[in-house]
Coordinates of C-alpha atoms in Angstrom, one line a residue:
Chain A
M21 CA -6.0 -16.3 5.2
K22 CA -7.1 -14.2 8.2
P23 CA -5.4 -15.1 11.5
E24 CA -7.5 -16.3 14.4
F25 CA -6.9 -13.9 17.2
F26 CA -6.6 -14.9 20.8
R27 CA -7.7 -12.5 23.4
N28 CA -5.1 -10.5 25.2
I29 CA -3.3 -12.0 28.1
S30 CA -5.7 -11.2 30.9
V31 CA -5.5 -11.7 34.6
R32 CA -8.9 -13.4 35.0
G33 CA -11.2 -12.1 37.6
A34 CA -8.8 -9.2 38.3
E35 CA -11.5 -6.5 38.4
F36 CA -11.7 -5.4 42.0
P37 CA -14.3 -2.8 42.9
L38 CA -12.7 0.4 44.1
F39 CA -14.5 2.0 46.9
V40 CA -14.0 5.7 47.4
V41 CA -14.9 5.6 51.0
R42 CA -12.3 5.9 53.7
V43 CA -13.0 4.3 57.1
P44 CA -10.7 5.9 59.7
A45 CA -13.2 5.1 62.4
G46 CA -16.9 5.0 62.9
F47 CA -19.4 4.4 60.1
P48 CA -18.9 5.1 56.5
S49 CA -21.2 7.6 55.0
P50 CA -24.0 6.0 53.1
A51 CA -23.6 8.7 50.5
D52 CA -20.1 7.5 49.7
D53 CA -21.3 3.9 49.5
Y54 CA -21.2 3.5 45.8
I55 CA -18.9 1.8 43.4
E56 CA -16.8 4.3 41.6
N57 CA -14.8 2.1 39.2
T58 CA -13.1 -1.2 38.9
L59 CA -9.4 -1.7 39.1
D60 CA -7.8 -3.8 36.4
L61 CA -4.3 -5.1 37.4
N62 CA -3.5 -5.1 33.7
D63 CA -3.7 -1.3 33.7
F64 CA -1.3 -1.1 36.7
L65 CA 1.2 -3.7 35.7
I66 CA 1.2 -3.8 31.9
E67 CA 2.2 -0.6 30.1
H68 CA 2.9 -2.2 26.7
P69 CA 0.6 -5.3 26.2
A70 CA 2.1 -6.3 22.9
A71 CA 5.6 -6.3 24.3
T72 CA 4.9 -7.8 27.7
F73 CA 5.7 -11.4 28.5
F74 CA 5.5 -13.5 31.7
V75 CA 8.3 -15.8 32.8
R76 CA 8.9 -17.8 36.0
V77 CA 12.2 -17.7 38.0
T78 CA 14.0 -20.7 39.3
G79 CA 17.1 -20.1 41.5
D80 CA 18.1 -17.7 44.2
S81 CA 20.7 -15.4 42.7
M82 CA 18.4 -12.4 42.8
T83 CA 16.9 -12.7 46.3
G84 CA 18.4 -9.4 47.3
A85 CA 16.3 -7.6 44.7
G86 CA 13.2 -9.3 46.0
I87 CA 13.1 -12.0 43.3
N88 CA 12.7 -15.4 44.7
S89 CA 12.6 -18.8 43.1
G90 CA 9.1 -19.5 41.8
D91 CA 8.2 -15.8 41.3
I92 CA 6.7 -14.6 38.1
L93 CA 8.4 -11.7 36.3
I94 CA 6.5 -9.3 34.1
V95 CA 9.0 -8.5 31.4
D96 CA 8.4 -5.5 29.1
R97 CA 10.5 -5.7 25.9
A98 CA 9.5 -2.1 25.0
L99 CA 11.5 -0.7 27.8
T100 CA 15.1 0.3 27.0
P101 CA 17.6 -1.4 29.3
R102 CA 19.8 1.0 31.2
S103 CA 22.6 0.5 33.7
G104 CA 20.8 -0.6 36.9
S105 CA 17.8 -2.2 35.1
I106 CA 16.9 -5.8 36.1
V107 CA 16.9 -7.7 32.9
V108 CA 16.2 -11.1 31.4
A109 CA 19.3 -11.7 29.3
I110 CA 20.5 -14.5 27.0
L111 CA 23.9 -15.7 27.9
N112 CA 25.5 -18.5 25.9
G113 CA 22.1 -19.8 24.8
E114 CA 20.4 -19.7 28.2
F115 CA 18.0 -17.3 29.8
T116 CA 19.1 -15.6 33.1
V117 CA 17.8 -12.8 35.2
K118 CA 20.3 -10.3 36.6
R119 CA 20.9 -6.6 37.2
L120 CA 22.6 -4.9 34.2
S121 CA 25.5 -2.7 35.0
C122 CA 27.6 -0.6 32.7
V123 CA 30.8 0.9 34.3
N124 CA 33.6 2.5 32.4
G125 CA 32.6 0.9 29.1
K126 CA 32.4 -2.6 30.7
I127 CA 29.1 -4.5 30.9
F128 CA 28.3 -6.7 33.9
L129 CA 25.4 -8.9 34.9
L130 CA 25.2 -8.6 38.7
P131 CA 23.6 -11.1 41.0
E132 CA 21.9 -9.9 44.2
N133 CA 23.1 -12.6 46.5
P134 CA 26.6 -12.7 48.0
A135 CA 26.8 -16.4 47.2
Y136 CA 27.1 -15.6 43.4
D137 CA 29.8 -13.8 41.5
P138 CA 29.3 -10.9 39.0
I139 CA 29.6 -11.9 35.4
E140 CA 31.5 -9.6 33.1
I141 CA 30.5 -9.7 29.4
T142 CA 33.7 -9.9 27.5
D143 CA 32.4 -11.5 24.3
G144 CA 29.3 -9.9 23.0
S145 CA 28.4 -12.6 20.6
G146 CA 26.6 -14.9 23.1
F147 CA 25.0 -12.0 25.0
E148 CA 21.7 -10.3 24.4
V149 CA 19.2 -8.4 26.6
W150 CA 15.8 -10.1 26.0
G151 CA 13.7 -7.7 28.0
V152 CA 13.5 -5.5 31.0
V153 CA 11.8 -6.8 34.2
A154 CA 9.1 -4.3 35.1
H155 CA 7.4 -6.1 38.0
V156 CA 7.7 -9.2 40.2
I157 CA 4.7 -11.2 41.3
H158 CA 5.5 -12.9 44.6
T159 CA 2.9 -15.1 46.2
V160 CA 3.2 -15.0 50.0
R161 CA 0.9 -17.9 50.7
Chain B
M15 CA -0.2 13.4 -2.2
K16 CA 2.1 10.5 -2.7
K17 CA 0.3 7.1 -2.4
A18 CA 2.4 4.6 -0.5
I19 CA 1.8 1.2 0.8
A20 CA 4.1 -0.9 3.0
L21 CA 4.0 -4.6 3.2
V22 CA 5.5 -5.9 6.4
D23 CA 6.2 -9.6 6.4
C24 CA 7.6 -11.6 9.3
N25 CA 10.8 -13.5 8.4
N26 CA 10.4 -17.3 8.7
F27 CA 7.5 -16.5 11.1
Y28 CA 6.9 -19.9 12.8
A29 CA 10.6 -20.6 13.2
S30 CA 11.2 -17.1 14.6
C31 CA 8.4 -17.7 17.2
E32 CA 10.0 -21.0 18.3
R33 CA 13.4 -19.2 18.7
L34 CA 12.0 -16.4 20.8
F35 CA 11.5 -18.6 23.8
N36 CA 14.4 -21.0 23.2
P37 CA 17.7 -19.2 23.0
S38 CA 19.6 -22.4 22.7
I39 CA 18.5 -22.8 19.1
K40 CA 19.5 -19.3 18.0
K41 CA 22.2 -20.6 15.7
R42 CA 20.9 -24.0 14.9
P43 CA 18.6 -24.7 11.8
V44 CA 15.0 -24.6 12.9
I45 CA 12.1 -26.3 11.1
V46 CA 8.4 -26.5 11.9
L47 CA 6.2 -29.3 10.7
S48 CA 2.6 -29.3 9.5
N49 CA -0.3 -31.0 11.2
N50 CA 0.6 -34.6 12.3
D51 CA 4.3 -33.8 11.9
G52 CA 3.9 -34.4 8.1
C53 CA 5.7 -31.8 6.0
I54 CA 8.1 -28.9 6.6
V55 CA 6.0 -25.7 6.7
A56 CA 8.6 -23.2 8.0
R57 CA 12.4 -23.0 7.9
S58 CA 15.0 -20.7 9.5
E59 CA 17.6 -19.3 7.2
E60 CA 20.1 -22.0 8.4
A61 CA 17.6 -24.7 7.6
K62 CA 17.3 -23.3 4.0
E63 CA 21.1 -23.2 3.7
I64 CA 21.5 -26.9 4.5
G65 CA 19.0 -27.7 1.7
L66 CA 15.9 -28.7 3.6
P67 CA 13.2 -28.1 1.0
F68 CA 9.9 -26.4 1.8
A69 CA 6.8 -28.7 2.0
S70 CA 8.9 -31.9 1.8
P71 CA 7.7 -34.8 3.9
Y72 CA 9.7 -34.8 7.1
F73 CA 10.5 -38.5 7.0
K74 CA 12.2 -38.1 3.7
V75 CA 14.7 -35.4 4.9
K76 CA 15.0 -36.4 8.5
H77 CA 18.5 -37.7 8.0
I78 CA 19.6 -34.2 6.7
A79 CA 18.0 -32.5 9.7
D80 CA 19.6 -34.9 12.1
K81 CA 23.1 -34.6 10.6
H82 CA 23.0 -30.8 11.1
G83 CA 21.5 -30.9 14.5
A84 CA 18.3 -29.1 13.4
A85 CA 15.7 -28.3 16.0
V86 CA 12.3 -29.7 14.9
F87 CA 8.9 -28.6 16.1
S88 CA 5.3 -29.4 15.6
S89 CA 3.1 -26.5 14.6
N90 CA 2.2 -24.6 17.8
Y91 CA -0.7 -22.5 16.4
T92 CA -1.7 -21.1 19.8
L93 CA 1.8 -19.6 20.2
Y94 CA 2.0 -18.3 16.6
A95 CA -1.5 -16.7 16.8
D96 CA -0.5 -14.9 20.0
I97 CA 2.8 -13.6 18.6
S98 CA 1.0 -12.6 15.4
R99 CA -1.5 -10.5 17.4
R100 CA 1.4 -8.8 19.2
V101 CA 3.2 -8.0 15.9
M102 CA 0.0 -6.6 14.3
Q103 CA -0.7 -4.5 17.4
V104 CA 2.8 -2.9 17.1
L105 CA 2.3 -2.4 13.4
S106 CA -1.0 -0.6 14.0
F107 CA 0.9 2.2 15.8
F108 CA 2.7 3.0 12.5
A109 CA -0.2 3.7 10.1
P110 CA -3.7 5.1 10.3
E111 CA -5.0 2.2 8.1
M112 CA -3.8 -1.3 8.0
E113 CA -5.0 -4.6 6.5
I114 CA -3.9 -7.9 8.2
Y115 CA -3.3 -10.0 5.2
S116 CA -2.3 -13.3 6.8
I117 CA -0.9 -14.5 10.1
D118 CA 2.5 -13.0 9.3
E119 CA 1.8 -10.2 6.8
A120 CA 0.1 -6.8 6.9
F121 CA -0.3 -3.9 4.5
L122 CA 0.0 -0.4 6.0
S123 CA -1.1 2.7 4.3
L124 CA 1.5 5.4 4.4
A125 CA -0.5 7.8 2.3
G126 CA 0.1 11.4 3.1
M127 CA 3.0 10.8 5.3
N128 CA 5.8 13.2 4.7
C129 CA 8.9 11.3 5.6
D130 CA 11.8 9.3 4.4
F131 CA 10.1 5.9 3.8
T132 CA 13.2 3.9 4.0
E133 CA 14.0 5.5 7.4
Y134 CA 10.3 4.8 8.5
G135 CA 10.5 1.2 7.3
R136 CA 13.7 0.7 9.4
K137 CA 11.9 2.2 12.4
I138 CA 9.0 -0.3 11.9
K139 CA 11.4 -3.2 11.6
K140 CA 13.4 -2.1 14.7
T141 CA 10.4 -1.6 16.8
V142 CA 8.7 -4.8 15.9
Y143 CA 11.9 -6.7 16.7
K144 CA 12.4 -4.9 20.0
W145 CA 8.8 -5.3 21.2
T146 CA 8.0 -8.8 20.0
G147 CA 11.4 -10.4 19.1
I148 CA 10.2 -11.2 15.6
P149 CA 12.4 -10.1 12.6
V150 CA 10.4 -8.6 9.7
S151 CA 11.0 -7.3 6.2
V152 CA 9.4 -4.2 4.8
G153 CA 8.6 -3.4 1.2
I154 CA 7.2 0.1 0.3
A155 CA 5.8 1.1 -3.0
S156 CA 2.9 2.9 -4.7
T157 CA 0.7 -0.2 -5.1
K158 CA 0.0 -3.4 -3.1
T159 CA 1.5 -5.6 -5.8
L160 CA 4.6 -3.5 -6.0
A161 CA 4.9 -3.5 -2.2
K162 CA 4.8 -7.3 -2.3
C163 CA 7.5 -7.3 -4.9
A164 CA 9.6 -4.8 -2.9
N165 CA 9.2 -6.9 0.2
H166 CA 10.4 -10.0 -1.7
L167 CA 13.4 -8.2 -3.0
A168 CA 14.2 -6.7 0.4
K169 CA 14.3 -10.2 1.9
K170 CA 16.3 -11.7 -1.0
D171 CA 19.0 -9.1 -1.0
R172 CA 19.0 -8.6 2.8
S173 CA 22.8 -7.9 2.9
I174 CA 22.2 -4.8 0.7
T175 CA 18.7 -3.6 1.8
G176 CA 18.9 -4.5 5.4
G177 CA 15.4 -5.9 5.1
V178 CA 13.8 -2.6 4.0
L179 CA 13.2 -1.5 0.4
D180 CA 11.4 1.6 -0.8
L181 CA 10.4 1.7 -4.4
T182 CA 8.3 5.0 -4.3
C183 CA 11.2 7.3 -5.0
C184 CA 13.0 5.5 -7.8
D185 CA 12.5 3.9 -11.2
T186 CA 11.0 0.5 -10.5
G187 CA 12.4 -0.9 -13.8
P188 CA 15.7 -2.4 -12.6
F189 CA 13.9 -4.0 -9.6
L190 CA 11.1 -5.5 -11.8
E191 CA 13.9 -7.2 -13.8
K192 CA 14.9 -9.0 -10.7
A193 CA 11.4 -10.2 -9.8
D194 CA 10.7 -13.7 -11.1
I195 CA 7.3 -14.0 -12.7
G196 CA 6.5 -16.9 -10.4
N197 CA 6.9 -14.7 -7.3
I198 CA 4.5 -12.0 -8.4
W199 CA 1.5 -11.6 -6.1
G200 CA -1.7 -12.6 -8.0
I201 CA 0.1 -14.8 -10.6
G202 CA -0.4 -18.4 -9.7
P203 CA 1.9 -21.3 -10.8
A204 CA -0.4 -22.1 -13.8
Y205 CA -0.3 -18.6 -15.2
A206 CA 3.4 -18.4 -14.4
S207 CA 4.3 -21.4 -16.5
K208 CA 2.0 -20.2 -19.3
L209 CA 3.8 -16.9 -19.3
R210 CA 7.2 -18.5 -19.3
E211 CA 6.3 -20.4 -22.4
R212 CA 5.7 -17.0 -24.0
G213 CA 9.1 -15.8 -22.9
V214 CA 7.9 -13.8 -19.9
Y215 CA 10.3 -14.5 -17.1
T216 CA 10.2 -11.4 -14.9
A217 CA 7.9 -8.7 -13.8
A218 CA 9.7 -6.4 -16.2
D219 CA 8.8 -8.7 -19.2
F220 CA 5.2 -8.9 -17.9
I221 CA 4.5 -5.2 -18.0
T222 CA 5.5 -5.0 -21.7
L223 CA 2.5 -7.2 -22.6
D224 CA -0.6 -5.9 -24.3
E225 CA -3.3 -5.0 -21.8
K226 CA -6.0 -6.4 -23.9
W227 CA -4.2 -9.7 -24.3
V228 CA -3.7 -9.9 -20.5
K229 CA -7.3 -9.2 -19.8
S230 CA -8.6 -11.7 -22.3
S231 CA -6.2 -14.5 -21.3
M232 CA -5.8 -13.8 -17.6
T233 CA -9.1 -12.2 -16.7
I234 CA -9.6 -8.9 -15.0
M235 CA -7.5 -10.1 -12.1
G236 CA -4.5 -10.4 -14.4
L237 CA -5.0 -6.9 -15.8
R238 CA -5.2 -5.5 -12.2
T239 CA -1.8 -7.2 -11.5
L240 CA -0.4 -5.7 -14.7
L241 CA -1.6 -2.2 -13.9
E242 CA -0.5 -2.4 -10.3
L243 CA 3.0 -3.4 -11.4
K244 CA 3.0 -0.3 -13.6
G245 CA 2.3 1.8 -10.5
R246 CA -1.4 2.3 -10.9
P247 CA -3.3 1.3 -7.8
C248 CA -6.2 -1.1 -8.5
I249 CA -6.4 -3.1 -5.3
S250 CA -7.3 -0.9 -2.4
L251 CA -6.4 -1.6 1.2
D252 CA -8.9 -3.9 2.9
D253 CA -10.6 -4.7 -0.4
A254 CA -13.0 -7.2 1.0
P255 CA -12.3 -10.5 -0.7
P256 CA -15.4 -12.0 -2.4
P257 CA -16.9 -14.8 -0.4
K258 CA -14.8 -17.9 -0.8
K259 CA -16.0 -20.2 -3.4
G260 CA -15.2 -23.3 -1.4
I261 CA -14.5 -23.9 2.2
V262 CA -12.4 -27.0 3.1
T263 CA -11.6 -28.5 6.4
S264 CA -9.4 -31.5 6.2
K265 CA -6.7 -33.1 8.4
S266 CA -4.7 -36.2 8.5
F267 CA -5.5 -38.6 11.3
G268 CA -2.9 -38.9 14.1
R269 CA -2.7 -42.6 13.1
L270 CA -4.1 -44.7 10.3
T271 CA -7.6 -45.9 11.0
D272 CA -10.0 -48.5 9.4
S273 CA -12.8 -47.7 11.8
L274 CA -15.9 -46.2 10.2
Q275 CA -17.0 -44.9 13.5
E276 CA -13.8 -42.9 14.1
M277 CA -14.0 -41.5 10.6
E278 CA -17.6 -40.5 11.1
Q279 CA -16.5 -38.6 14.2
A280 CA -13.8 -36.9 12.2
V281 CA -16.1 -36.0 9.3
S282 CA -18.7 -34.7 11.7
S283 CA -16.1 -32.5 13.4
F284 CA -14.8 -31.2 10.1
A285 CA -18.4 -30.5 8.9
S286 CA -19.1 -28.4 11.9
R287 CA -15.9 -26.5 11.5
C288 CA -16.7 -25.8 7.9
S289 CA -20.2 -24.7 8.8
E290 CA -18.7 -22.3 11.4
K291 CA -16.4 -20.8 8.7
L292 CA -19.4 -20.6 6.4
R293 CA -21.4 -18.6 8.9
A294 CA -18.5 -16.4 9.7
Q295 CA -18.6 -15.1 6.1
R296 CA -22.4 -15.1 6.1
G297 CA -22.6 -17.7 3.4
F298 CA -24.9 -20.6 2.6
A299 CA -23.6 -23.7 0.9
S300 CA -25.4 -25.6 -1.8
V301 CA -23.0 -28.5 -2.2
V302 CA -21.3 -30.8 0.3
T303 CA -18.3 -32.9 -0.7
V304 CA -16.5 -35.5 1.4
F305 CA -13.2 -37.1 0.5
I306 CA -11.2 -39.9 2.0
M307 CA -7.8 -41.3 1.3
T308 CA -5.2 -43.9 2.4
D309 CA -1.6 -43.1 3.0
R310 CA 0.2 -42.8 -0.3
F311 CA 3.6 -42.9 1.3
K312 CA 3.0 -46.4 2.7
E313 CA 3.1 -49.7 0.9
M314 CA -0.4 -50.9 1.4
P315 CA -3.7 -51.1 -0.5
Q316 CA -4.5 -47.6 -1.8
Y317 CA -7.9 -46.1 -2.1
A318 CA -9.0 -42.4 -2.5
D319 CA -12.3 -41.1 -3.6
S320 CA -14.7 -38.2 -3.1
L321 CA -18.5 -37.8 -3.4
S322 CA -20.7 -34.8 -3.4
A323 CA -24.3 -34.1 -2.6
S324 CA -26.3 -31.0 -3.7
L325 CA -28.5 -29.8 -0.9
P326 CA -32.2 -29.2 -1.5
E327 CA -31.7 -25.6 -0.3
A328 CA -28.5 -23.7 0.4
T329 CA -27.8 -23.9 4.2
A330 CA -25.4 -22.8 6.9
N331 CA -27.0 -25.2 9.5
T332 CA -24.5 -27.5 11.1
P333 CA -26.8 -30.5 11.8
V334 CA -27.9 -30.5 8.2
I335 CA -24.3 -30.4 6.9
I336 CA -23.2 -33.0 9.3
R337 CA -26.1 -35.3 8.3
Y338 CA -25.2 -35.1 4.6
S339 CA -21.4 -35.4 5.3
I340 CA -21.9 -38.6 7.3
E341 CA -24.2 -40.1 4.6
L342 CA -21.6 -39.3 1.9
L343 CA -18.8 -40.9 4.0
R344 CA -20.8 -44.1 4.5
R345 CA -21.2 -44.4 0.8
L346 CA -17.5 -43.8 0.2
Y347 CA -16.1 -46.0 2.9
R348 CA -14.7 -49.4 1.9
E349 CA -13.6 -52.0 4.3
G350 CA -10.1 -53.4 4.2
Y351 CA -8.3 -50.1 3.9
R352 CA -6.4 -48.1 6.4
Y353 CA -7.2 -44.4 6.0
K354 CA -4.9 -41.5 6.5
K355 CA -7.0 -38.5 5.8
C356 CA -10.5 -37.3 5.2
G357 CA -12.1 -33.9 4.6
V358 CA -15.3 -31.9 4.0
M359 CA -15.7 -29.2 1.4
L360 CA -18.6 -26.8 1.1
S361 CA -19.2 -25.2 -2.3
G362 CA -21.8 -23.4 -4.3
I363 CA -21.6 -20.7 -1.7
V364 CA -24.2 -17.9 -1.9
T365 CA -24.9 -14.9 0.3
G366 CA -28.1 -14.3 2.1
N367 CA -29.6 -12.0 -0.6
N368 CA -28.9 -14.6 -3.3
L369 CA -30.6 -17.4 -1.4
Q370 CA -33.0 -19.4 -3.5
M371 CA -35.7 -20.8 -1.3
N372 CA -37.1 -24.3 -1.9
L373 CA -40.9 -24.1 -1.8
F374 CA -41.5 -27.8 -1.0
L375 CA -39.0 -28.1 1.8
D376 CA -40.0 -29.3 5.2
K377 CA -39.6 -26.5 7.7
G378 CA -37.6 -28.7 10.1
Y379 CA -34.8 -28.9 7.5
R380 CA -33.9 -25.3 7.8
G381 CA -33.1 -25.6 11.5
E382 CA -32.8 -22.6 13.9
P383 CA -30.4 -19.8 12.9
V384 CA -30.7 -18.5 16.4
L385 CA -29.3 -21.8 17.7
M386 CA -26.3 -21.6 15.3
N387 CA -25.6 -18.0 16.4
T388 CA -25.7 -19.0 20.0
V389 CA -23.3 -21.9 19.5
D390 CA -20.9 -19.7 17.5
S391 CA -20.9 -17.0 20.1
I392 CA -20.3 -19.3 23.0
N393 CA -17.4 -21.0 21.1
R394 CA -16.0 -17.6 20.3
V395 CA -16.0 -16.4 23.9
Y396 CA -15.1 -19.6 25.7
G397 CA -12.8 -21.1 23.1
S398 CA -13.4 -23.2 20.0
G399 CA -14.9 -26.6 20.8
T400 CA -16.6 -25.6 24.0
L401 CA -19.9 -26.6 22.5
F402 CA -19.7 -29.4 20.0
Y403 CA -21.8 -32.1 18.4
A404 CA -21.8 -35.5 20.0
S405 CA -21.4 -37.1 16.6
S406 CA -17.9 -35.6 16.6
G407 CA -16.9 -37.9 19.4
I408 CA -15.4 -36.9 22.7
E409 CA -12.1 -38.7 22.9
K410 CA -11.1 -38.2 19.3
P411 CA -8.6 -41.0 18.9
W412 CA -8.1 -39.8 15.3
G413 CA -6.9 -36.4 16.6
M414 CA -3.8 -34.7 15.5
R415 CA -0.3 -36.0 16.3
R416 CA 2.0 -33.3 17.6
E417 CA 4.9 -35.0 19.2
L418 CA 7.3 -32.2 19.0
L419 CA 5.0 -29.4 20.2
S420 CA 6.6 -26.6 22.1
P421 CA 4.8 -25.1 25.2
A422 CA 2.1 -22.5 25.0
Y423 CA 4.6 -20.0 26.3
T424 CA 2.3 -17.0 26.1
T425 CA -1.2 -18.3 26.7
K426 CA -1.0 -20.9 29.6
W427 CA 0.3 -20.1 33.1
S428 CA 1.7 -23.6 33.4
D429 CA 3.7 -23.2 30.2
I430 CA 5.5 -19.9 30.7
V431 CA 9.3 -19.9 30.3
E432 CA 11.5 -20.7 33.3
I433 CA 14.5 -18.6 33.8
G434 CA 17.5 -19.3 35.9
G435 CA 18.1 -16.6 38.5

């Protein structure tokens, strides 16, 4: 049996023409007026397509890191989590997004909102880093 | 140069895919059901331990699943195909040549690589898990059949092997003794029971057999298996399989039906799917078979039959195949029964250069190959079922039942995972 392949996760219609002209003032030179290339957001946002997943955030514990409820996170599992990385973690059977912190051999999941308390990981059995958050997509409309 | 092939196989693939996006079921038994939530097609290790048998009808073992709090899912093929694509993409980084063997298995050629294969296999396993979240087992050996064997043993003795077993550097004998004849790649259940009657229980027993006897009683395919187990490569990577002898599309209805019209729609839709598969392998079919059956698990009047038609000329034209399929169905259909399943099979498949033309055939019969190619390419680009035949029906009340379907986590924006922050 050969598998049926679906095309890669693609941001549809994400090819924006890149103009090389700069317009500080006055008229653009007609000679510069050609399309050089197209920009694909996938190139910019997705380093490892096979390892990249999208998830949506609910809750406000990370607003200080610019992650708001309803935002979409681009999670790259190929990245190695380090102290300071924002990660999607599994804690006691549930997903959560927090900043990972390793201090003096202790592991913490830190919220970025004073209304929430840091979580110290004391029992490793229910804890796992699922992936590292690489980008946040926040819609301003 | 040492010849080495790795077989990488995903562990309990469908169950692992479901777990990836559902951490709450990490420690619970997980089972995945076939189309229409009929039989168990995938089990996590925990589900195997509580004795849920593979392929058993779900309703028969539901009480066991409920007792142990098993998580039960309908097959989410969209999700599995996307995760499979990711796994294969990661695997492609590890070898210059690779053959995707099924949705959850691939052969990698490690020929000419100068490294510790066990170490390399562990690296493959670790990377695939890190990138995609899917656990795999790796078997490495000098032939494809031995690699299959190694993979099986790597899985079976996971506590010792850690899921990776390399047979290239050691005597394969002791390992072949552990490989049951029924689990050897290329030996089907019929040959396996025939061999057991002759006292051949393991791969080690099998390789002591006389090559001539194996060739005469198990065909050249059996001989290839024998030689491969002895470490002589006979099946190369990407050995294109011969065109399939028969193509079947068949599904159970979401609910029992006695309506001929609904069944005509189903048969028409299966016929067009079959024709698509036929064209994908550049074949032409000479025989169309339709079969129908009632639900054998229910206490009600039972009826099952099939009927074939040989076509005046081998064809890959969807309208022709639909016309014959519907005519066959009308002849099979009996009133007073409630049907569970029907299917269409194409056989007598020949390739273009073996096509026997019929001199007396009306030109209209052949149809337009250009039209078929156009339909196929539109459906390839815009998704299967974008263009379909009206005879297949639009609402499809007979469609599949998937009551326990998980979201399309990776292919639909509305279905991506929600995470508490």
